Structures are given as structure tokens and as C-alpha cells.
Coordinates of C-alpha atoms in Angstrom, one line a residue:
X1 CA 16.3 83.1 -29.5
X2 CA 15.8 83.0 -33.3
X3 CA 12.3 82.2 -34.5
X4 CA 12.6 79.0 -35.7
X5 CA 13.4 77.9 -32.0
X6 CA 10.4 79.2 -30.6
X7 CA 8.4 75.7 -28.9
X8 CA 5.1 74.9 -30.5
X9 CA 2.2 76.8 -29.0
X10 CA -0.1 74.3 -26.8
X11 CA -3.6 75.0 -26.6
X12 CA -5.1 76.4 -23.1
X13 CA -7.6 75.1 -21.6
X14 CA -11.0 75.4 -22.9
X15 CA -12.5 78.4 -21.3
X16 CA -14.9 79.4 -23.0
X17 CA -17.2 82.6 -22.7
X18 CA -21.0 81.9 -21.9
X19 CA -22.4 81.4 -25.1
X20 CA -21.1 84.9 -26.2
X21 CA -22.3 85.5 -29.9
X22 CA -20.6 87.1 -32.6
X23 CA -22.0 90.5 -32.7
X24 CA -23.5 92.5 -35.8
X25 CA -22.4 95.4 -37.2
X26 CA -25.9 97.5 -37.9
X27 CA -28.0 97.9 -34.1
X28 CA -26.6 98.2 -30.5
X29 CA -27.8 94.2 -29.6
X30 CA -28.0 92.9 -26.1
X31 CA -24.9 91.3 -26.8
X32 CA -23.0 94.3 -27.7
X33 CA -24.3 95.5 -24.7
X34 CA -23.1 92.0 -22.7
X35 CA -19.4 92.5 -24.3
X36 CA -18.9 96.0 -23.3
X37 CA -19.1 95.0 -20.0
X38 CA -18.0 91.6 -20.2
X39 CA -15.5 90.3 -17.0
X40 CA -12.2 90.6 -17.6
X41 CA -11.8 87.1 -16.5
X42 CA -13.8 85.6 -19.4
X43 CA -11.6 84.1 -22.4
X44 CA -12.8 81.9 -25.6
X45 CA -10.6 79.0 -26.3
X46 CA -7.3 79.2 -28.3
X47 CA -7.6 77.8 -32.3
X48 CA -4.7 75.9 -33.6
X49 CA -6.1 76.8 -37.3
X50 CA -3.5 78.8 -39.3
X51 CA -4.5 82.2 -40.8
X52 CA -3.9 82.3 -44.9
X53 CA -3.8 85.7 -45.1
X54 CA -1.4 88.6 -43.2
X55 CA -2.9 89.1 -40.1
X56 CA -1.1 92.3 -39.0
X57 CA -2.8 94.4 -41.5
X58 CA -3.1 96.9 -38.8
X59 CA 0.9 97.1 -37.8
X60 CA 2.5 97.6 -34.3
X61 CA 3.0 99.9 -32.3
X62 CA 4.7 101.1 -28.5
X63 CA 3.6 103.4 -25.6
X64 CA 3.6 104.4 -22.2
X65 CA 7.6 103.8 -21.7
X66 CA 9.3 103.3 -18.7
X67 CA 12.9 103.3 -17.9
X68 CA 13.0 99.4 -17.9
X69 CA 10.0 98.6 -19.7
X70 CA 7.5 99.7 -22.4
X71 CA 4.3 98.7 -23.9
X72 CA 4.0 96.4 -27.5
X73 CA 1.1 96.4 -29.4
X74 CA -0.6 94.6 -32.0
X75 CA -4.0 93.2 -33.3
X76 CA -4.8 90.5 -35.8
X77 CA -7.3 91.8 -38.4
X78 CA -6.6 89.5 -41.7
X79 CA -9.8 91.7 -43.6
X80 CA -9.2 94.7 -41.4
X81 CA -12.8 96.2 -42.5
X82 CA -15.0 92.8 -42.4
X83 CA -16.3 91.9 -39.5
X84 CA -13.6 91.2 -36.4
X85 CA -11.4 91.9 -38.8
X86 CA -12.1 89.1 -40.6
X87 CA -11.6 86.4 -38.0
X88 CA -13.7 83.9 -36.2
X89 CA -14.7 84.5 -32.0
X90 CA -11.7 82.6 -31.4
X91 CA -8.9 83.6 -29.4
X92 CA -5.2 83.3 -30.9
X93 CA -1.2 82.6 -29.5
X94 CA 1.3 85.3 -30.9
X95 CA 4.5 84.9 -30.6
X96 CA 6.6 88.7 -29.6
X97 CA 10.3 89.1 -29.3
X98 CA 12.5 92.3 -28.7
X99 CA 16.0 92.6 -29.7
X100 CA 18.6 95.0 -28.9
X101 CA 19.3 95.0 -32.5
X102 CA 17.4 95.4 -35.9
X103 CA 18.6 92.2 -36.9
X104 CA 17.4 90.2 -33.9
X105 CA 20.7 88.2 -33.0
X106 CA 20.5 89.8 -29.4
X107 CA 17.2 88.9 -28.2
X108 CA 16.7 90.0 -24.6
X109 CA 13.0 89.2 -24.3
X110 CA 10.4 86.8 -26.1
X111 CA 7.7 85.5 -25.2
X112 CA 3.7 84.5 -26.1
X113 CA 0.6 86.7 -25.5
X114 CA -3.3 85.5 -26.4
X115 CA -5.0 87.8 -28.9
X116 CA -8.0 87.9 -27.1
X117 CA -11.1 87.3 -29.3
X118 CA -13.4 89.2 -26.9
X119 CA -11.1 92.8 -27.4
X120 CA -11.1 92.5 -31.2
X121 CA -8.0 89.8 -31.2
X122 CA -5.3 92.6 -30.0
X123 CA -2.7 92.0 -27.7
X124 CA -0.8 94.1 -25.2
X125 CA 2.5 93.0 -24.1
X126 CA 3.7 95.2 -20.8
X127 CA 7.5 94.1 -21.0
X128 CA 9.8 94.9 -18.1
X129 CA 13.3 93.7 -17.0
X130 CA 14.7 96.4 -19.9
X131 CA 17.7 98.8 -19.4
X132 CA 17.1 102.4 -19.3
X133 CA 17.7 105.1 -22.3
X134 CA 18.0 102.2 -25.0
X135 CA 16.4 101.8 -28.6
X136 CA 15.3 98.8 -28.9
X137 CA 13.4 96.5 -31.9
X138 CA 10.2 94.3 -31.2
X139 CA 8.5 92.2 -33.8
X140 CA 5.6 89.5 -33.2
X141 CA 4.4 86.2 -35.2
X142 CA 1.2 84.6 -35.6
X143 CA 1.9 81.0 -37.3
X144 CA 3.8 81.4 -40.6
X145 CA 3.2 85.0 -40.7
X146 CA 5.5 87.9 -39.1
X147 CA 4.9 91.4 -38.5
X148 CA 7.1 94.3 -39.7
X149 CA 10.0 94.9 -37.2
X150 CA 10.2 98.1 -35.5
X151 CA 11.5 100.2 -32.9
X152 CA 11.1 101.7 -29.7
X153 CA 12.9 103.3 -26.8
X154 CA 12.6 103.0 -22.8
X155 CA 12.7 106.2 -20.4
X156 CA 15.8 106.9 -18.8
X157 CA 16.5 105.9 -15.3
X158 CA 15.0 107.3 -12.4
X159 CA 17.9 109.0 -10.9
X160 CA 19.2 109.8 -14.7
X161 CA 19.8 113.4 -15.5
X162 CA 19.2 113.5 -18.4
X163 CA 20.0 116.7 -20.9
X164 CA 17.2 116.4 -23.0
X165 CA 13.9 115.2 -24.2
X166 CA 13.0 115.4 -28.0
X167 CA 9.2 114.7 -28.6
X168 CA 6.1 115.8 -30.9
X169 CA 2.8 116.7 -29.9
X170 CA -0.1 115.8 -32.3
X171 CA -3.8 115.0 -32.2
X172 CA -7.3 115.1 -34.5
X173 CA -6.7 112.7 -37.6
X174 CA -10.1 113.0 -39.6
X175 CA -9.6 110.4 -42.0
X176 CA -12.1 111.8 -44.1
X177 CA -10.7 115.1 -44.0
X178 CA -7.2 114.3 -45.9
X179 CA -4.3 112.0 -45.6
X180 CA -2.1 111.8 -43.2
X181 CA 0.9 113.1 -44.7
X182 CA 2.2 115.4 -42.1
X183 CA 2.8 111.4 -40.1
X184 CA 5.2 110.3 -42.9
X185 CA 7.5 113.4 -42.5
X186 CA 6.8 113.2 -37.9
X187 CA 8.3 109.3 -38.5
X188 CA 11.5 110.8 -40.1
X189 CA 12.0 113.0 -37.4
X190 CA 14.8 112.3 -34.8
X191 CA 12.3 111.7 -31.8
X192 CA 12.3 109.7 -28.2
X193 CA 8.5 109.9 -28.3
X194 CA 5.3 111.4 -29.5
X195 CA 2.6 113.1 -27.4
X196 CA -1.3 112.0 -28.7
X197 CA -3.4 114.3 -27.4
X198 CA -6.9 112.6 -29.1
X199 CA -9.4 112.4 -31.7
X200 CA -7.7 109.6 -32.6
X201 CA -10.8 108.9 -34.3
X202 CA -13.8 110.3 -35.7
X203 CA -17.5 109.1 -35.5
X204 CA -18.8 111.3 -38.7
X205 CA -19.9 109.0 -41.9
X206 CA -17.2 108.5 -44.3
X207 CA -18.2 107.4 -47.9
X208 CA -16.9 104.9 -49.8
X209 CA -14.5 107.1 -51.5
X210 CA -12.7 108.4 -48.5
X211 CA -14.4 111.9 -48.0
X212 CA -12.0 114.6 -49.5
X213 CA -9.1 111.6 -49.9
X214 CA -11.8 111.4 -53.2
X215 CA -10.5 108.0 -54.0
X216 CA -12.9 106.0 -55.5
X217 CA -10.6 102.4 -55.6
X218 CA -11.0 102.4 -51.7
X219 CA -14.6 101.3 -52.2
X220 CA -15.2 101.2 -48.4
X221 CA -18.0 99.4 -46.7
X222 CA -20.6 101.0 -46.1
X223 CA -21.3 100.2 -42.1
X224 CA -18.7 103.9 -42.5
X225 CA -21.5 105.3 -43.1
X226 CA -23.5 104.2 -40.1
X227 CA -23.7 106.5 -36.8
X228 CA -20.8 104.8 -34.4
X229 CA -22.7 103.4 -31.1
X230 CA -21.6 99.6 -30.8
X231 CA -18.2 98.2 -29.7
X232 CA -18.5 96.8 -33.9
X233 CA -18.5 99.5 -35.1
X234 CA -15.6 101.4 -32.7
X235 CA -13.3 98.9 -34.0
X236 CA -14.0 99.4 -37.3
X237 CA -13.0 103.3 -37.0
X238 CA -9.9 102.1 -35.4
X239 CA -9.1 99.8 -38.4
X240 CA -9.7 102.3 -41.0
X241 CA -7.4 104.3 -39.6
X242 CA -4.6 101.8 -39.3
X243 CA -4.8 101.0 -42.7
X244 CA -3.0 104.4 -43.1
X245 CA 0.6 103.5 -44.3
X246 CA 1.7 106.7 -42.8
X247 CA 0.2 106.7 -39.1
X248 CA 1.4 103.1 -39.1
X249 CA 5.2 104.4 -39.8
X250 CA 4.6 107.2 -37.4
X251 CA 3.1 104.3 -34.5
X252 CA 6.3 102.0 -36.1
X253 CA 8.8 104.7 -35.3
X254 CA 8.6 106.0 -31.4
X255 CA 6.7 105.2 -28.4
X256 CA 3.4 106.9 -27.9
X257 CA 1.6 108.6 -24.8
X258 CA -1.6 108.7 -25.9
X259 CA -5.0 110.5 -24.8
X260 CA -8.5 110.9 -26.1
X261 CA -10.6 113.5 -26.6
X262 CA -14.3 113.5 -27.5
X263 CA -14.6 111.6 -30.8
X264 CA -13.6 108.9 -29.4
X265 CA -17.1 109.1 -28.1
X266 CA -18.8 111.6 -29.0
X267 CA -18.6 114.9 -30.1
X268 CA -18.3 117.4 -27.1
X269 CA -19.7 115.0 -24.7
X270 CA -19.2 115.8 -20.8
X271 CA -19.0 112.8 -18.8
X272 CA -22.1 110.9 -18.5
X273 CA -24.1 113.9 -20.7
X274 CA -24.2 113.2 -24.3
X275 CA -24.1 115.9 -27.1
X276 CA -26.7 114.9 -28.9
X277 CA -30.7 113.0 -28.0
X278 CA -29.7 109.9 -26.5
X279 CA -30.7 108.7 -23.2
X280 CA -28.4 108.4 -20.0
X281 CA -28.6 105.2 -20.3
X282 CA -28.0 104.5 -23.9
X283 CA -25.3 106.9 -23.5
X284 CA -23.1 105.1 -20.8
X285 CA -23.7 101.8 -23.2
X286 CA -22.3 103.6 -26.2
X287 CA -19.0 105.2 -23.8
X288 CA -18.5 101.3 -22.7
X289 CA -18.3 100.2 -25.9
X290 CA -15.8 103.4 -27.0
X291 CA -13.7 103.2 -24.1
X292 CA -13.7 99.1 -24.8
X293 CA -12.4 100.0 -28.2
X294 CA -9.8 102.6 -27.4
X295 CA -8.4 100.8 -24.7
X296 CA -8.0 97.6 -27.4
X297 CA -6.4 99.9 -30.1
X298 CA -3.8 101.7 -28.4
X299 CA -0.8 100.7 -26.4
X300 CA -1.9 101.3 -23.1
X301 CA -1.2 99.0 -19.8
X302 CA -3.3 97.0 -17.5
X303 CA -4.4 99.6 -15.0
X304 CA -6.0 101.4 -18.2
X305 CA -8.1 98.7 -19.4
X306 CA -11.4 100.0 -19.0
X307 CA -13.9 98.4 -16.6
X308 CA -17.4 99.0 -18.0
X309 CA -18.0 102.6 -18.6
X310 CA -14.8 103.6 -17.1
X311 CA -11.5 103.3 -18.1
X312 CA -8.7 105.3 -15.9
X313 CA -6.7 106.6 -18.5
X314 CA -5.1 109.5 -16.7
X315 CA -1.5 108.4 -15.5
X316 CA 2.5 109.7 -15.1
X317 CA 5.5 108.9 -16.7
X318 CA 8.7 110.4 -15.6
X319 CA 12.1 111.0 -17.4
X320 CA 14.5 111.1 -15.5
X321 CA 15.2 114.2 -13.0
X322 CA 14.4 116.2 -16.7
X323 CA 10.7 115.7 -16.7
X324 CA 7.3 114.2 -15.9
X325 CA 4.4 113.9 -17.7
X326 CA 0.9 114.6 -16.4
X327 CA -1.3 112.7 -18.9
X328 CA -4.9 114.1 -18.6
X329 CA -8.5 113.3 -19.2
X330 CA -10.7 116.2 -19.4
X331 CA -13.6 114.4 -20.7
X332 CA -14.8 111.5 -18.1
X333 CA -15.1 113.3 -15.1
X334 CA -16.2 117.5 -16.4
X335 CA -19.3 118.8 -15.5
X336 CA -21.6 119.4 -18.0
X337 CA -20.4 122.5 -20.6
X338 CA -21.9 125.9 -18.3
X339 CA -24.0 128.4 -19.9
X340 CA -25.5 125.8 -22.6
X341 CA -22.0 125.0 -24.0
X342 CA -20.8 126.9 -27.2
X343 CA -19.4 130.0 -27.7
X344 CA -20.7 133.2 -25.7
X345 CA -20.2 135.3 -22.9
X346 CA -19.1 134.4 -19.7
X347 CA -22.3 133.3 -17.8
X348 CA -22.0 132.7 -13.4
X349 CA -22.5 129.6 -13.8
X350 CA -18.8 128.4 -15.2
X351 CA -17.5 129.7 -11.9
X352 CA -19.5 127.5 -9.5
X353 CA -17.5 125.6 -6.9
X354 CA -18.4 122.8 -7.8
X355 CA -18.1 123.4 -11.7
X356 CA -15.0 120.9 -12.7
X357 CA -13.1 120.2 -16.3
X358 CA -10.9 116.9 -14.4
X359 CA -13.5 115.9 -11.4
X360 CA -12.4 116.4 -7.9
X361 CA -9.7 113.4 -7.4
X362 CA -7.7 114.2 -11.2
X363 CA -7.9 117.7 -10.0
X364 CA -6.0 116.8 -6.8
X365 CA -4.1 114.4 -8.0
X366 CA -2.7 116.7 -10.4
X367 CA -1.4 119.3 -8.5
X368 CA 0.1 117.6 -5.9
X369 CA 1.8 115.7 -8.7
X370 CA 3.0 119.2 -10.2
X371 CA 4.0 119.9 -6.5
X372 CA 6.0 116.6 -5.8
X373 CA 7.8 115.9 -9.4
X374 CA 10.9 117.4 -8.6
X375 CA 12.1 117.3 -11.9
X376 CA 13.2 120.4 -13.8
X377 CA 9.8 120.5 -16.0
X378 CA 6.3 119.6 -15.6
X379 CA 4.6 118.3 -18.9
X380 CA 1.0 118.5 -19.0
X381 CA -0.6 116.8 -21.8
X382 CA -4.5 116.9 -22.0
X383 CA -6.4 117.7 -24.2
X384 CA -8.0 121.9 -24.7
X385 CA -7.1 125.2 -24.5
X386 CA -5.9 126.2 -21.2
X387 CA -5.1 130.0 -21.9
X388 CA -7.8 132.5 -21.9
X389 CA -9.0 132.9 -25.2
X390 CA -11.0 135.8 -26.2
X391 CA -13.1 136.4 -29.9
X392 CA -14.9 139.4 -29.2
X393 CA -15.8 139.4 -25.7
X394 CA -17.1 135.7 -26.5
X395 CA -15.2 132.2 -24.6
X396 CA -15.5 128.9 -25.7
X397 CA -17.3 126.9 -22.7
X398 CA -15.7 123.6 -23.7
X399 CA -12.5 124.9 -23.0
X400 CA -10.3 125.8 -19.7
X401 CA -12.2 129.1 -20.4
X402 CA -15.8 127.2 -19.2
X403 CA -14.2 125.9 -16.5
X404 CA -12.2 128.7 -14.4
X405 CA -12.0 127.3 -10.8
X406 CA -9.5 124.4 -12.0
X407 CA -7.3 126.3 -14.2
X408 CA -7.0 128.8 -11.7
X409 CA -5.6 126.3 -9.4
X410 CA -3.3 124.6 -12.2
X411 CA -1.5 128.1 -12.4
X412 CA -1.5 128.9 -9.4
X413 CA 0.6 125.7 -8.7
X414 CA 2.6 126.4 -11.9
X415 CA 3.6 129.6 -9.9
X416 CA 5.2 128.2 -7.3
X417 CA 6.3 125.1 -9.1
X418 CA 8.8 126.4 -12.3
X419 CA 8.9 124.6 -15.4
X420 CA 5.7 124.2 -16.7
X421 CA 4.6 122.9 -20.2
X422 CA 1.0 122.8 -21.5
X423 CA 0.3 120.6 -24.2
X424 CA -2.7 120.6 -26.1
X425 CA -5.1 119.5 -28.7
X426 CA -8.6 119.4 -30.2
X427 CA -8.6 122.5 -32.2
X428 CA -7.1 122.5 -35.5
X429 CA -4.9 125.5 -34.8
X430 CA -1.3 126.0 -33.8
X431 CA -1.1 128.4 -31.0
X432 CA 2.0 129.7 -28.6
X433 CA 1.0 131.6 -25.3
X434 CA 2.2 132.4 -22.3
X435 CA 0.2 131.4 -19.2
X436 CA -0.8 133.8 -16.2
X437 CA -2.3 133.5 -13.6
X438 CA -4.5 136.8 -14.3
X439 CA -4.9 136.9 -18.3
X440 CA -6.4 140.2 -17.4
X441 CA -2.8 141.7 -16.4
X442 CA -0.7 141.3 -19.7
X443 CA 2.1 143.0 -17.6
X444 CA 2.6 140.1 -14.9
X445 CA 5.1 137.2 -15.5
X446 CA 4.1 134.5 -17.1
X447 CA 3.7 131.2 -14.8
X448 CA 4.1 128.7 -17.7
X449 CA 3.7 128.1 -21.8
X450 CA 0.8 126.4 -23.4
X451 CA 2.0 124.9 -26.7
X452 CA -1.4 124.0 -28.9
X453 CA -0.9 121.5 -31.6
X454 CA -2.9 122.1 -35.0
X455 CA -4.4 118.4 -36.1
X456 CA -3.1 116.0 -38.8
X457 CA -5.5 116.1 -41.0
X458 CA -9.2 117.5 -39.4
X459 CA -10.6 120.4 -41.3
X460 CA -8.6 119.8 -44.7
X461 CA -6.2 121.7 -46.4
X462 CA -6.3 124.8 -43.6
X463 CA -4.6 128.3 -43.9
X464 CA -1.7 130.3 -42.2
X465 CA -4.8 132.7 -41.2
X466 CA -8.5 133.1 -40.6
X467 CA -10.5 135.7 -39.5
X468 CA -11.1 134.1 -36.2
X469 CA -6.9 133.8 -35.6
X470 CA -6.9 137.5 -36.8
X471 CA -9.8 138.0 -33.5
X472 CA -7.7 136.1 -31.5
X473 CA -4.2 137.6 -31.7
X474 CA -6.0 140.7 -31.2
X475 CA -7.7 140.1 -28.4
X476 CA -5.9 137.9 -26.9
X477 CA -2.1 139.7 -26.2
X478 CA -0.5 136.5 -24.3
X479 CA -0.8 134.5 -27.9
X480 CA 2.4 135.0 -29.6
X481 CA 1.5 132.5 -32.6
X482 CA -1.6 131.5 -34.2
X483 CA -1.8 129.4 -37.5
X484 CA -4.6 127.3 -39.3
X485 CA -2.5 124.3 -41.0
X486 CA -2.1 121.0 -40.7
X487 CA 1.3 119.3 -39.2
X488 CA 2.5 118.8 -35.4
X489 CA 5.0 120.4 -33.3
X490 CA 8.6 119.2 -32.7
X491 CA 10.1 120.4 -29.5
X492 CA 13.2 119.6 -27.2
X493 CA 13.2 120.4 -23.1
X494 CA 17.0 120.5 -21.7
X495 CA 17.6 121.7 -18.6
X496 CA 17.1 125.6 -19.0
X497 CA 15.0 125.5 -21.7
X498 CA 12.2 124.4 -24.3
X499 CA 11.8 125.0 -28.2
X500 CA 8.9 124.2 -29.9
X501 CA 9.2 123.8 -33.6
X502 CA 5.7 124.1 -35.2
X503 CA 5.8 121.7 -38.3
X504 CA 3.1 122.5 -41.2
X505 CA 2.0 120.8 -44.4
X506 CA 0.3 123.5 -47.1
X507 CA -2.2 120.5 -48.1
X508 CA -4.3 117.5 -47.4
X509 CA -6.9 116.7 -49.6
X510 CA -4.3 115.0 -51.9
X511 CA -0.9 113.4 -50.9
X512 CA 2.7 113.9 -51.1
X513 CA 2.7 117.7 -49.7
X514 CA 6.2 118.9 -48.2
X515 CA 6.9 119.7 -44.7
X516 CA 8.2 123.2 -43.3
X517 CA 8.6 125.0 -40.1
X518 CA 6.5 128.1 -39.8
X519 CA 7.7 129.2 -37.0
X520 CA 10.0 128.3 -33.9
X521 CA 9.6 129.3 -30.1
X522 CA 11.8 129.2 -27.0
X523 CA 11.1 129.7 -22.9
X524 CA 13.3 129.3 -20.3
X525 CA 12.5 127.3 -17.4
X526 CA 13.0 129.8 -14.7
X527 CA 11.9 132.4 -16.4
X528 CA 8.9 131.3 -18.4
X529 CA 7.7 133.2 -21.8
X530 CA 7.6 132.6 -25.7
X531 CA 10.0 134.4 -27.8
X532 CA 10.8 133.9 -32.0
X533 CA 13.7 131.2 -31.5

């Protein structure tokens, strides 16, 4: 079906919600507070008005994929920093196709989706009915305007055997920090999807110039500048960082699996315990209002639309009899940071029983996951360092390290269960290191790799080295790598084996800067451990 023969849109039923007032930008209002926890159920009426201006300012973008379906995404934002994105409290018809061709002659689903005005006018199409293992191109319209036409790949079939799995693992994109350069050379890479492992945003003020991107032609608002607490002002982070030309080519390219962190929220939060003085109450508000906005900004499924302050966002996906993919949250369920949180000595407190990084059910459902794949790897991405990592006797409580009793029962699992991959985030370093099950015992077989993605852009230009990575390799003897860039890692799993490319940019704070590997990294499956590649 061409575009041109798409039937007219007829206008739903008038449904409007209760009076529901368009929100401002500057105070956490009672109706912030209403829309955070709005019903699902409640809809404001369709508009037949045509938009003047683009309203896909933001791009598309994929996720989640399964082996006959996948996730499209999209969200109208004609002024993508004015208020809801420049757009009245109207909902909106979009019109989505996908084509098993980039020239859209064979069309093999279309159909039309309601840009919701109540989550920020973005829409979520959850297609199924698709053939395993294929590329295929989506594109959506809204009136006389079309968005760019991109691509995106389904999982392959259950029973598949598939020889391998190319992928990236990135995270922490401070917009303020740099551009996003190392994105623009990850979209060129021959990929079937990208691991997001959070801090997709950043609640810090960002002048008008872009922090270190020191471009004074941006001009930003300045509601940037503004502590981030209302479901407003969420969405605005979200849009500033779409109108990135190169994290929309990296969104435009592969499917995501995609994962927060803490800035989402807040920084370093546990749970229903903020970082910073805020009451309980206030808090939960403010997480409603974060989830609300994650939830409407990524390509993420039904069963993860959040439902006040709670949004299940951990989740599987399986490839094949190759892999499966343990997608955590180590945020909304933790206990509180032990020993006052930072970094310092181990304290009796981290190792209480009932001291928990993923809450009692993830925890379970977790491992008997690992147990049960039966696929030749588990993939665990989530979101902080899982090995032990030592700086002078000192551990980082925020970390695996804080919380003892669960990692201890990962690995343990990993031991019996071979093939296991630890993905992670959050802390501006590339790291490579084996996992044990006692880090004390450098001499015992490793049980699994931990591969540590450095961020995109979050803490500027970096360094191959610091002072604390110079601590770290020494005190830490099951870290093989350790580097203070920018970039992502590229890796491939086959069936005996995983590399892990680690992909570095030598600068941020101005753009155009080439890409390199700095190092490369293999383990076998059945016999777990880094080595040089």
C-alpha cells in the first residue's frame, strides 16, 4: 500500500480527559501531579487541524525485537523545546508503514496509531505478524508531512540456531558534556542491535550555549537551566537530546534494548530514597513523572508503560538457541546505598540479608531465568559494576560491591550455568574483567566476563588513563582493561565464543573526532576469561 492510498483518517469519538490543563514548565502543579498518574484509559479527542511545520523533529526509532515483531517509535514535537513540543493538548492520527524494502513497494504492514496528547504526542507501534532474522524499513506520516525512512531488524526464530549476534553496548550521553560523535561512527557499524544501558539523560542545568558543545547559535531556553522535577520538564531533556543528528542516526540505524540508570531520575537515587533533600513524597511524584517520561521516549512495549510511580521495565528477549538477554533494573527496587553510600570501606551493613541491588522478585526471577535459557550464552545487561573493584582498600557502595548477597548469587548461578556476559554502564570507563565467584582467589576459574562500557559523551574529552584506573588495575588483578575515553564497545557472540571490540573517540568538546579500537578482547564460552584478541 503506497501512501497516497492510505483512507482519510476519521475522527474518534470525543473522549475527552476531565478538564486536564495544559501544564507549565516552572513548579511541580497539582496537575503535573494529576498527569503523572493519569489512567491509562483517559484520551483527549483527535484534531483534524494540519501541522505547518515538520512534526518529527525528534526522528524514529526501534526496540525490544522479537523474532516476528518489533517495537516503532515516534513523537510529534513541531518546536521540539517549546512547550509539548510546540503542540496543542490535542491528540493526533499517524499514519506508520513497514516495508521489506527501502523503497516501500513491498509493504507488509501499515497501519494508524494516536499520538497521545497526554504522553507528550508519541506513539508506540508494537507490530507482530513479521518473519524472523529480516531487515526491514518503517516510516510514519502525520498529514502532508513524512518522517525519514529507516531500518530495523526482528530476532531470529525461536528454534533458530543462529551463529552469531553482532551488537554494541553504550550508555551516559551528557549533552552538556560534548557531542555525540562516537553515535555517528556506532550507526556505521554493521550491527543487529544496540544495548542502552542508561543515563539516557541528564538532570544537571545546561546553558544556553550547550555546556562544553560552547555553541552560542543554540540559544537554548532557559527552563535547561531549571532543576528537572515535573513530567514538563522530563520531556524537555528527552527532546534536547533528540535534536542530536547523530543519536538520531544511531536510533535510525538498529533496534534498541534500552535501560535506565539514575539520571533518568535522579542522581544515585535508591528506590523510593532520594539523593538529595526532598520528601518521600515529593520524591515518588518526581519518579512518576520520570518514569512517565522515559517510558514516552523510548521504544518500549505495553507491559512497560509505567503505572504511577512504577514502571516494570526489567524484561527478556531471546535470539535464537544463541542467546538471551536479561535486561535489568537496579534502581527501583535496591535498598538504600549501605554504609552512607560513597566510596569507603566495607561496613556490615552491605551484607545484611535483606540488603538487595534488584529487590527480592528481579532477584529470583533472574536466576531462574539464567538457569532455564538454554541458550549457549546468558546476556546480562544492567546497569553497574558487577566485579569487585578495589581503590585502596576503599568499594564503591552504589555498585554490586555495596550490595554482596545478590552478586554472590548471580555467580554462583553463572557457575553452573556457562556462557555468561555482563554488560554494564554508568561509569565513564571501559573495563574488561573476569568474574569469580571469590575475587579474593585470583587463581580460581573465572565463572563469567563483565564487559563495562565507557559513556558517549559524560565527563568530556577523557583520557586512556587516570590515577584512579592506574589504582584499579593494581588492585584489582581480574581487570585485564581499563580506559577513560569516550566511545562504545562492538562485540560479536558465536557459538564458542565472544569478542568485544572497545571503540574510543580522543575528543568531545568539539565535533568531527575519528574513531579507533583501543583494544580487543575474546572468552570462550566453556571456558570463560579475557585474553588480548
Amino acid at each position: 500500500m503506497v501512501w497516497n492510498e492510505l483512507p482519510p483518517h476519521r475522527p474518534a469519538p470525543d473522549l475527552r480527559v476531565a478538564e486536564l490543563p495544559r501544564r507549565g514548565l516552572l513548579a511541580l502543579s497539582a496537575a503535573a501531579l494529576a498527569t503523572a498518574f493519569a489512567p491509562v484509559g483517559a484520551l483527549a479527542s483527535h484534531s483534524g487541524t494540519r501541522l505547518r511545520a515538520d512534526p518529527f523533529t525528534l526522528g524514529v526509532a526501534s526496540g525490544d525485537p522479537l523474532p516476528d515483531g518489533v517495537v516503532l517509535w515516534t513523537r510529534l514535537a513541531p518546536e521540539p523545546l517549546e512547550p509539548a513540543g510546540g503542540l496543542s493538548f490535542v491528540s493526533r492520527p499517524v499514519q506508520w508503514q513497514l516495508a521489506e524494502d527501502a523503497g516501500f513497494t513491498r509493504v507488509v504492514r501499515s497501519g494508524t496509531a494516536t499520538a497521545r496528547a497526554e504522553y507528550g504526542h508519541a506513539v508506540h507501534v508494537d507490530v507482530r505478524g513479521l518473519r524472523p532474522g529480516r531487515v526491514y524499513h518503517y516510516r510514519f506520516r502525520s498529514g502532508p508531512h513524512y518522517s525519514p525512512a529507516r531500518r530495523t531488524r526482528t530476532a531470529p526464530a525461536v528454534g533458530g540456531t543462529p551463529e552469531s549476534l553482532r551488537f554494541a553496548v553504550a550508555s551516559c550521553q551528557a549533552y552538556a558534556d560534548g557531542f555525540f560523535t562516537a553515535w555517528r561512527h556506532l550507526a556505521a557499524e554493521d550491527l543487529d542491535l544496540v544495548f542502552f544501558l542508561g543515563d539516557y539523560i541528564y538532570e544537571a542545568a545546561i546553558d544556553s550555549a550547550g555546556g562544553r558543545r560552547r555553541d552560542s547559535a543554540l540559544r537554548l531556553p532557559d527552563t535547561l537551566q531549571l532543576g528537572v522535577d515535573t513530567l514538563d520538564l522530563y520531556r524537555l531533556r528527552y527532546a534536547l537530546q533528540r535534536t542530536d543528528p547523530d543519536l538520531r542516526a544511531a536510533h535510525a540505524a538498529f533496534p534498541w534494548v534500552a535501560t535506565w540508570d539514575d539520571h533518568e531520575v535522579q542522581d544515585n537515587y535508591a528506590a523510593g530514597v532520594p539523593r538529595f533533600d526532598i520528601s518521600a513524597d515529593d520524591f515518588l511524584v518526581q519518579r512518576a513523572n520520570a518514569y512517565r517520561a522515559y517510558w514516552e521516549n523510548q521504544p518500549l512495549r505495553r507491559p512497560q508503560r509505567p503505572d504511577g510511580a512504577g514502571m516494570l521495565l526489567y524484561r527478556r528477549l531471546r535470539f535464537g538457541d544463541l542467546a538471551e538477554a536479561h535486561v535489568l533494573d537496579t534502581r527501583q527496587y535496591r535498598s538504600d546505598q549501605a554504609c552512607g553510600d560513597g566510596v569507603k570501606p566495607s561496613c556490615a551493613d552491605r551484607w545484611k540479608p535483606s540488603h538487595s541491588l534488584l529487590g527480592a522478585a528481579q532477584r529470583e526471577w533472574l536466576l531462574r531465568g539464567m538457569g532455564r535459557a538454554g541458550t549457549r550464552w546468558n546476556i546480562l545487561a544492567q546497569q553497574v559494576t558487577m566485579a569487585e573493584m578495589r581503590s585502596d582498600s576503599a568499594i564503591d557502595m552504589d555498585k554490586w560491591d555495596g550490595y554482596p548477597r545478590d552478586r554472590q548469587a548471580v555467580l554462583s548461578t553463572a557457575a553452573r550455568v556457562p556462557g555468561t556476559v555482563v554488560l554494564t554502564g554508568d561509569v565513564h570507563m571501559h573495563y574488561a574483567a573476569d568474574l569469580r565467584t571469590d575475587f579474593g582467589a585470583p587463581a580460581t576459574p573465572a565463572v563469567g566476563v563483565e564487559l563495562t562500557g565507557t559513556s558517549i559523551s559524560s565527563g568530556g574529552d577523557g583520557s586512556d588513563t587516570t590515577p584512579l584506573l592506574d589504582g584499579q588495575r593494581r588492585d584489582n588483578p581480574h581487570v585485564r582493561f581499563a580506559n577513560a575515553r569516550r566511545g562504545y564497545i562492538r562485540c560479536e557472540l558465536t557459538r564458542t565464543s565472544l569478542r568485544a571490540d572497545y571503540r574510543v573517540v580522543p575528543y568531545v568538546t568539539r565535533p568531527g573526532a575519528p574513531i579507533s579500537t583501543r583494544a580487543s578482547y575474546v572468552s570462550a564460552r566453556d571456558r570463560p576469561g579475557l585474553a588480548p584478541a
